[in-house]
mmCIF file of C-alpha atoms in Angstrom:
data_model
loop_
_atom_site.group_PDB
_atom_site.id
_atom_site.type_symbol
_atom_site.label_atom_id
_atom_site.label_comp_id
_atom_site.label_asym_id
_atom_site.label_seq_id
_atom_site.Cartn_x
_atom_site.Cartn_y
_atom_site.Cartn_z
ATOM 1 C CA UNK J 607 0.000 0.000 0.000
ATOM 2 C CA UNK J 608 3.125 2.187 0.642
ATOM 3 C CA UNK J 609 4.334 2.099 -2.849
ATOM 4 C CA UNK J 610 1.006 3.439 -3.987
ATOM 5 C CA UNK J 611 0.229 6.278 -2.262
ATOM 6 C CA UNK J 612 2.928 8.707 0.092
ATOM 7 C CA UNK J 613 0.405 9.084 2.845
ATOM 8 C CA UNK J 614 -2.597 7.515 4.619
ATOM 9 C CA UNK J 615 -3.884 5.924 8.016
ATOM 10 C CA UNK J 616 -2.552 2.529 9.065
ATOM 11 C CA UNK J 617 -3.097 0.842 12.377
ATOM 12 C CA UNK J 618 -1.288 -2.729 13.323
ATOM 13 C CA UNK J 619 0.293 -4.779 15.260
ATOM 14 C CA UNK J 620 3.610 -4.670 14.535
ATOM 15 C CA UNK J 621 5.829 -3.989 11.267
ATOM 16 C CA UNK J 622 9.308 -5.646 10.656
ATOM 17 C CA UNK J 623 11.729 -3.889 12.853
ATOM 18 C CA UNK J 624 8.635 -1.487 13.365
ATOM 19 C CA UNK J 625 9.677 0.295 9.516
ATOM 20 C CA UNK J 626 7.587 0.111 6.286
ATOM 21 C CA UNK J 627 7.639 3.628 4.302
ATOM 22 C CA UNK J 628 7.284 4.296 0.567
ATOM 23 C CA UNK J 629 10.491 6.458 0.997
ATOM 24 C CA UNK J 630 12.737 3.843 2.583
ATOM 25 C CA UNK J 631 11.465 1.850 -0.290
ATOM 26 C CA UNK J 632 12.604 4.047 -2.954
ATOM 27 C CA UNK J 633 15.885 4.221 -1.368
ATOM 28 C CA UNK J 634 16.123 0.388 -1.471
ATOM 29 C CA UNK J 635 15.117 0.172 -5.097
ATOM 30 C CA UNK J 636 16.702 3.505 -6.218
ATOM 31 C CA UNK J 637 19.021 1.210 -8.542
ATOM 32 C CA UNK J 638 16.254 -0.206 -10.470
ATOM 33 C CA UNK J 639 13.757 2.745 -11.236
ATOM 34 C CA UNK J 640 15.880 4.056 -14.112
ATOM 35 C CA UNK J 641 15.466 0.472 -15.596
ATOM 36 C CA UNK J 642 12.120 1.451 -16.171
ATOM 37 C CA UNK J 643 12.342 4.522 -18.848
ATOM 38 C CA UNK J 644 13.788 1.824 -21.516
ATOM 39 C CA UNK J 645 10.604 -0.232 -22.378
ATOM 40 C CA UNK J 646 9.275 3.352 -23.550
ATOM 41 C CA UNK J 647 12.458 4.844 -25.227
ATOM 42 C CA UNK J 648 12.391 1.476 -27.100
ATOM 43 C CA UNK J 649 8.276 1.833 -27.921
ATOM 44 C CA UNK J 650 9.237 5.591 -29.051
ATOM 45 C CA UNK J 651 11.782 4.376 -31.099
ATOM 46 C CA UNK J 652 10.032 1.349 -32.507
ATOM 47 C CA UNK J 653 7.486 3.350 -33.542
ATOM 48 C CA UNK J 654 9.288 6.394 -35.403
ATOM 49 C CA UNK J 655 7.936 9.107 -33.347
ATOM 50 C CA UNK J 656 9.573 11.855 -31.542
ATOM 51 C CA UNK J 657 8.227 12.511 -27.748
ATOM 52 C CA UNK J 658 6.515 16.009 -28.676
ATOM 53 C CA UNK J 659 4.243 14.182 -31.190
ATOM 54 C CA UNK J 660 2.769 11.837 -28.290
ATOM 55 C CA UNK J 661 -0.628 13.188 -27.485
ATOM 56 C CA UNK J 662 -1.075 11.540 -23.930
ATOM 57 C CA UNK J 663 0.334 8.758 -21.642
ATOM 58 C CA UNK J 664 -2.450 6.482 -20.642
ATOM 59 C CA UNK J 665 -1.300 4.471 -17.195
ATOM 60 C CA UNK J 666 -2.333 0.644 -17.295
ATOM 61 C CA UNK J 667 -0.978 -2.114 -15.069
ATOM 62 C CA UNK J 668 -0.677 -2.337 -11.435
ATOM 63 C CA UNK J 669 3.149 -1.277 -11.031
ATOM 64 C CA UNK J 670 2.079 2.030 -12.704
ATOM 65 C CA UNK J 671 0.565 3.594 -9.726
ATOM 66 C CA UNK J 672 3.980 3.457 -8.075
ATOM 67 C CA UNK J 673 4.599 7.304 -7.699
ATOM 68 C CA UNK J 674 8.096 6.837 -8.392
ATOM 69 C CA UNK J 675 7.580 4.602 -11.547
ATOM 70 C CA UNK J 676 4.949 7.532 -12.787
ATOM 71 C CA UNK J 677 8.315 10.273 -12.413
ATOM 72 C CA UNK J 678 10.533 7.841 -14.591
ATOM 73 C CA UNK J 679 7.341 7.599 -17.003
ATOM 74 C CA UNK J 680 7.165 11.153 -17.092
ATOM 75 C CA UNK J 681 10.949 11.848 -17.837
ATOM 76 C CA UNK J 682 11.077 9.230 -20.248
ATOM 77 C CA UNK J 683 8.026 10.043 -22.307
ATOM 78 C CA UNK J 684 8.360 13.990 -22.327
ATOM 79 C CA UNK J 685 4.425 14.615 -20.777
ATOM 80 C CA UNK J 686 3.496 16.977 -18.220
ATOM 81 C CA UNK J 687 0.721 14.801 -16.731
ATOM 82 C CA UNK J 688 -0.408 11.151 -16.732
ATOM 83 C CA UNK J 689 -3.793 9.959 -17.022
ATOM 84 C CA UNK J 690 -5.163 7.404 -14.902
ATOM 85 C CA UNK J 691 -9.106 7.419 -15.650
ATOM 86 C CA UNK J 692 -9.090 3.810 -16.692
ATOM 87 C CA UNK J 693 -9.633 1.237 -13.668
ATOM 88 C CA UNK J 694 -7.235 -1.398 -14.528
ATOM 89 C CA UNK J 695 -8.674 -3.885 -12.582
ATOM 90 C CA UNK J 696 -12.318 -3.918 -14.505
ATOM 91 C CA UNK J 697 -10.255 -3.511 -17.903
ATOM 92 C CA UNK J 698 -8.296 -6.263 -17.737
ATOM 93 C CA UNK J 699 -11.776 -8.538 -16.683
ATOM 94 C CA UNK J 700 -14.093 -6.808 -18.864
ATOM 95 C CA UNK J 701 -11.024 -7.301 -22.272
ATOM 96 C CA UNK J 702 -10.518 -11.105 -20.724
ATOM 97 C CA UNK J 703 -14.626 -11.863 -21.030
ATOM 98 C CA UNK J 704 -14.844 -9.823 -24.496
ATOM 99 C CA UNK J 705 -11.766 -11.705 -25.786
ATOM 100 C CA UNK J 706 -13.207 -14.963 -24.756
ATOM 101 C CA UNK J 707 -16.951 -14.391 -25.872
ATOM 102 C CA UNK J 708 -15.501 -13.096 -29.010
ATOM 103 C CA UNK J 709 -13.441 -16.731 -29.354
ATOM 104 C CA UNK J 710 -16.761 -18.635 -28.640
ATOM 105 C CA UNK J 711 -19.108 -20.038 -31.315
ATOM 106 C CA UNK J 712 -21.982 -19.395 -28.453
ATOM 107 C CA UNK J 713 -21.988 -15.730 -28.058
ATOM 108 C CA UNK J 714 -22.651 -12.714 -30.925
ATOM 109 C CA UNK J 715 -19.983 -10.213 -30.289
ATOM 110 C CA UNK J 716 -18.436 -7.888 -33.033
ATOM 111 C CA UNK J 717 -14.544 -9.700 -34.145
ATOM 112 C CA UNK J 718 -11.323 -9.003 -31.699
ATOM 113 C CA UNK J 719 -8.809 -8.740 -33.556
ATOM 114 C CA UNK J 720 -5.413 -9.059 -31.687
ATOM 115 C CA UNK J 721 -1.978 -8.046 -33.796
ATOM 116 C CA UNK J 722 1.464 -9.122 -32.455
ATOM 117 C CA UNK J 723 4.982 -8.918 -33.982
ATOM 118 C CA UNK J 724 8.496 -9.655 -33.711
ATOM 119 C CA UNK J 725 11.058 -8.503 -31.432
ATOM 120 C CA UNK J 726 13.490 -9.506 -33.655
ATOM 121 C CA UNK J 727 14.694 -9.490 -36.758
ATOM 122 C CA UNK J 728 15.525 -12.323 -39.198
ATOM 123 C CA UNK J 729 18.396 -12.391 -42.025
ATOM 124 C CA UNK J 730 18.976 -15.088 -44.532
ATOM 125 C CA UNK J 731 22.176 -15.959 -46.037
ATOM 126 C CA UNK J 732 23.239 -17.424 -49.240
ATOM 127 C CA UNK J 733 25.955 -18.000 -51.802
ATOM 128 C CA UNK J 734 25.029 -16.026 -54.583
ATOM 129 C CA UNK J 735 25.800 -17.144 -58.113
ATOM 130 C CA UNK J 736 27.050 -14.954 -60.549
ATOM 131 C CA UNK J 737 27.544 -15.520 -64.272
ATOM 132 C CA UNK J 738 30.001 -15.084 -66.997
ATOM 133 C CA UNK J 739 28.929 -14.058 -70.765
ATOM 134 C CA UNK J 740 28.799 -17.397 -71.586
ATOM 135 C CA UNK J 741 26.637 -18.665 -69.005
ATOM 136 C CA UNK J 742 29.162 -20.232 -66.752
ATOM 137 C CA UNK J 743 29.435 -19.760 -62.853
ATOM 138 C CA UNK J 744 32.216 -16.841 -62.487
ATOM 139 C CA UNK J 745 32.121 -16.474 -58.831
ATOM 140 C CA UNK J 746 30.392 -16.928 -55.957
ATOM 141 C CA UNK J 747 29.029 -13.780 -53.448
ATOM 142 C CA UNK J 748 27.753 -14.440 -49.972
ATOM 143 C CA UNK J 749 24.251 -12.628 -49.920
ATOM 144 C CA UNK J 750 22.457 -11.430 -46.212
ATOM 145 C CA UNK J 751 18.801 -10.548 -47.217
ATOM 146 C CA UNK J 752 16.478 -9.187 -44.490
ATOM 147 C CA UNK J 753 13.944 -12.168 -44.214
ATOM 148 C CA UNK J 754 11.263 -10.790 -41.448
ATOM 149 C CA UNK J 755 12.667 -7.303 -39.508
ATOM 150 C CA UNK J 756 12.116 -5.893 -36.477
ATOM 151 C CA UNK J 757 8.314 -5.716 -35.417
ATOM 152 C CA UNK J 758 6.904 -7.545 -38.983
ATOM 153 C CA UNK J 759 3.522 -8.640 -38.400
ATOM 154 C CA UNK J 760 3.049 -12.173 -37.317
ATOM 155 C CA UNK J 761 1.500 -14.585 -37.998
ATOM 156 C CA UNK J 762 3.549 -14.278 -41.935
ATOM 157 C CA UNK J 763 4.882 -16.064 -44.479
ATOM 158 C CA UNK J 764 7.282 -14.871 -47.443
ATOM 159 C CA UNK J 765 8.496 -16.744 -50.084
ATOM 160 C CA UNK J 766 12.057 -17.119 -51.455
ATOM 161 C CA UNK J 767 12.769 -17.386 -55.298
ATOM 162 C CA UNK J 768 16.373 -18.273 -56.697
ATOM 163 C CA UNK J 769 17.031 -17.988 -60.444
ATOM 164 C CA UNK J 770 20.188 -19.411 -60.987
ATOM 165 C CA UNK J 771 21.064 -22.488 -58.955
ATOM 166 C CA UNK J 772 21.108 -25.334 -61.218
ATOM 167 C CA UNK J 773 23.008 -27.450 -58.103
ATOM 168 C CA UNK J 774 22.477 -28.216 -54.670
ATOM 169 C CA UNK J 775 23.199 -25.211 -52.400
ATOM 170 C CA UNK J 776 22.223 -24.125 -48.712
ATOM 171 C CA UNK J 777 20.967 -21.440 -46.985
ATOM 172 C CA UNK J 778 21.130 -20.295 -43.437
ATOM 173 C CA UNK J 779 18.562 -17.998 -41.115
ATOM 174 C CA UNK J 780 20.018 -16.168 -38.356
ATOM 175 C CA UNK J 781 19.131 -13.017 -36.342
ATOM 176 C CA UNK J 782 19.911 -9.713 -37.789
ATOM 177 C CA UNK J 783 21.155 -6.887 -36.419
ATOM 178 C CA UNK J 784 21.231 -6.910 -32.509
ATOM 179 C CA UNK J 785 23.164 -3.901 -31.594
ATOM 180 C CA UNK J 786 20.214 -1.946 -30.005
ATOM 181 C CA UNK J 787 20.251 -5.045 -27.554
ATOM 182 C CA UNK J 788 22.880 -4.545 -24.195
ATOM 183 C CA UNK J 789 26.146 -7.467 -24.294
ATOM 184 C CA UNK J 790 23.987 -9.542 -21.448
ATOM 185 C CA UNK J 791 21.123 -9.555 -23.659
ATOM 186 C CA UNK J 792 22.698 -10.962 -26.476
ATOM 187 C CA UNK J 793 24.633 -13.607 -24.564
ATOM 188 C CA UNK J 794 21.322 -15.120 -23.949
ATOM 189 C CA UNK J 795 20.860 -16.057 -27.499
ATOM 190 C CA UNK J 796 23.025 -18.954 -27.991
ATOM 191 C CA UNK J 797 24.252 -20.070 -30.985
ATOM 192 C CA UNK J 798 23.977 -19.063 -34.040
ATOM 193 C CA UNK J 799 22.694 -19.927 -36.713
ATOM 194 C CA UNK J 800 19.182 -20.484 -36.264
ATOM 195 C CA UNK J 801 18.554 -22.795 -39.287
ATOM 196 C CA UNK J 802 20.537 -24.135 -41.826
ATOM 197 C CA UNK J 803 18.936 -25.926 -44.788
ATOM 198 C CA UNK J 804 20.181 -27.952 -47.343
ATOM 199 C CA UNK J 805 19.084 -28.214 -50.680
ATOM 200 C CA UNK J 806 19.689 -31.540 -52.314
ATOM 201 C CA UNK J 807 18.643 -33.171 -55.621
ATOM 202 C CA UNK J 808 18.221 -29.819 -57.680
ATOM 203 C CA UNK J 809 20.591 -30.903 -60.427
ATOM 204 C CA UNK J 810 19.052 -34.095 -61.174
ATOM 205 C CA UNK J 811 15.590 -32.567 -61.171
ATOM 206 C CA UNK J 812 16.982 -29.697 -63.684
ATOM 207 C CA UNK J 813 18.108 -32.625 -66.079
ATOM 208 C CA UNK J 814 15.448 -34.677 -66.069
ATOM 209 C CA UNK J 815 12.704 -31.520 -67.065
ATOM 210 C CA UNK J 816 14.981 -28.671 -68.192
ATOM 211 C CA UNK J 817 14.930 -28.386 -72.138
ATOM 212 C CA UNK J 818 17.991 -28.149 -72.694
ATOM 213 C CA UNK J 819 17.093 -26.197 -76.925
ATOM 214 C CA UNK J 820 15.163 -23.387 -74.989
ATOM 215 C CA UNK J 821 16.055 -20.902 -72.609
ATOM 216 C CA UNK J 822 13.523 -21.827 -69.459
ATOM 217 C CA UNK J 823 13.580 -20.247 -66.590
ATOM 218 C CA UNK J 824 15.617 -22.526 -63.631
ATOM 219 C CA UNK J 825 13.170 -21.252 -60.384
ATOM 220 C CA UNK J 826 13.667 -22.671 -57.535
ATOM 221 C CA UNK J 827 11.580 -21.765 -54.387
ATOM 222 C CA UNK J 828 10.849 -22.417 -50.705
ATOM 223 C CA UNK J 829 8.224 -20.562 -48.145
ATOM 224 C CA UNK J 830 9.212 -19.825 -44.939
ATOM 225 C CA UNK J 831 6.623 -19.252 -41.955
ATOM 226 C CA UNK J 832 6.683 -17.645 -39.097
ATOM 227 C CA UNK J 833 3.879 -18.671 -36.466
ATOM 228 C CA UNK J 834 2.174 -16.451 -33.831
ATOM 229 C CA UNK J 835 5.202 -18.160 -31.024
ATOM 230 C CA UNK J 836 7.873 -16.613 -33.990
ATOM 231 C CA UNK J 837 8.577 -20.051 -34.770
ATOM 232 C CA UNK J 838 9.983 -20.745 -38.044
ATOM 233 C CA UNK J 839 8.691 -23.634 -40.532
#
């Protein structure tokens, strides 16, 4: 109750070394309330705004009513004032029965739609193929193509179309790039890469259907997915 509001009325027995105050609070956790202006910097950010065009701040979620928490939200976001006129507790019931009515074949409700994305983004890398005048393989070029970036839609699929592998080949998906991410964050990803794929039996399927008196075109293409979990397939 101390970590909502600075002052009220309190009778009881007996407190832990008879202390409990918002302030020595703060003091304890004056460390970690700066952690708190990043999630917003990085929504700012995301979103390709600067603060001045944000037309109001609109507190949701228990922690928010922290007084201290609502100063780092005001430094971090630029605003002169917060508003707190939604009661968090009946929003979060009243979206949870809406969400689920909405999901059930037995009530009428208009459509919820929900949208989530990525938190990271997703490179693929080849060897790409490059030709002489007369058609033969000159060199090879290693190729990073952005596959899904930073906060793409999902659930999505793309598709990938090569033109001029006539042989096996492989590709590889990894993360892109991560530098907006702290060292300790990105020691948590493991190795890399994420997927590597092989692609086997594409010369014998080119000479068994490829014409070799006409110019066809030599496609060659895979679809990728990535699920509402960001799970590829």
């Amino acid at each position: 109750i101390s970590s909502i509001i600075k002052q009220l009325p309190v009778t009881m027995q007996k407190l832990a070394e008879d202390r409990d105050t918002g302030e020595e609070l703060e003091k304890l956790a004056a460390d970690l309330f700066p952690r708190f202006r990043a999630p917003f910097e990085d929504a700012i950010n995301s979103a390709g705004i600067t603060k001045p065009e944000i037309e109001q701040v609109v507190l949701f979620g228990g922690g928010t009513r922290i007084p201290k928490i609502q100063e780092e939200i005001l430094a971090a976001t630029g605003q002169k004032e917060l508003h707190k006129y939604i009661n968090t507790d009946e929003a979060a019931a009243l979206g949870s029965a809406f969400m689920a009515a909405s999901s059930s074949s037995g009530f009428r409700t208009k459509e919820i739609k929900l949208k989530d994305a990525n938190q990271f983004p997703f490179f693929v890398s080849f060897n790409k193929i490059v030709l002489n005048e007369e058609g033969a393989v000159a060199e090879t070029k290693l190729v990073d193509k952005e596959l899904y970036y930073r906060n793409n839609g999902v659930p999505q699929k793309k598709a990938m179309t090569y033109t001029k592998f006539t042989d096996d080949f492989h590709f590889n998906i990894s993360y892109g790039n991560l530098d907006y991410l702290s060292d300790s964050q990105k020691s948590e990803f493991g190795s890399l890469p994420l997927l590597m794929a092989n692609i086997k039996g594409v010369k014998d399927v080119f000479n068994q259907h490829h014409d070799k008196t006409s110019k066809g075109s030599k496609l060659i293409s895979w679809l990728t997915s990535l699920d509402d979990c960001c799970g590829f397939s």
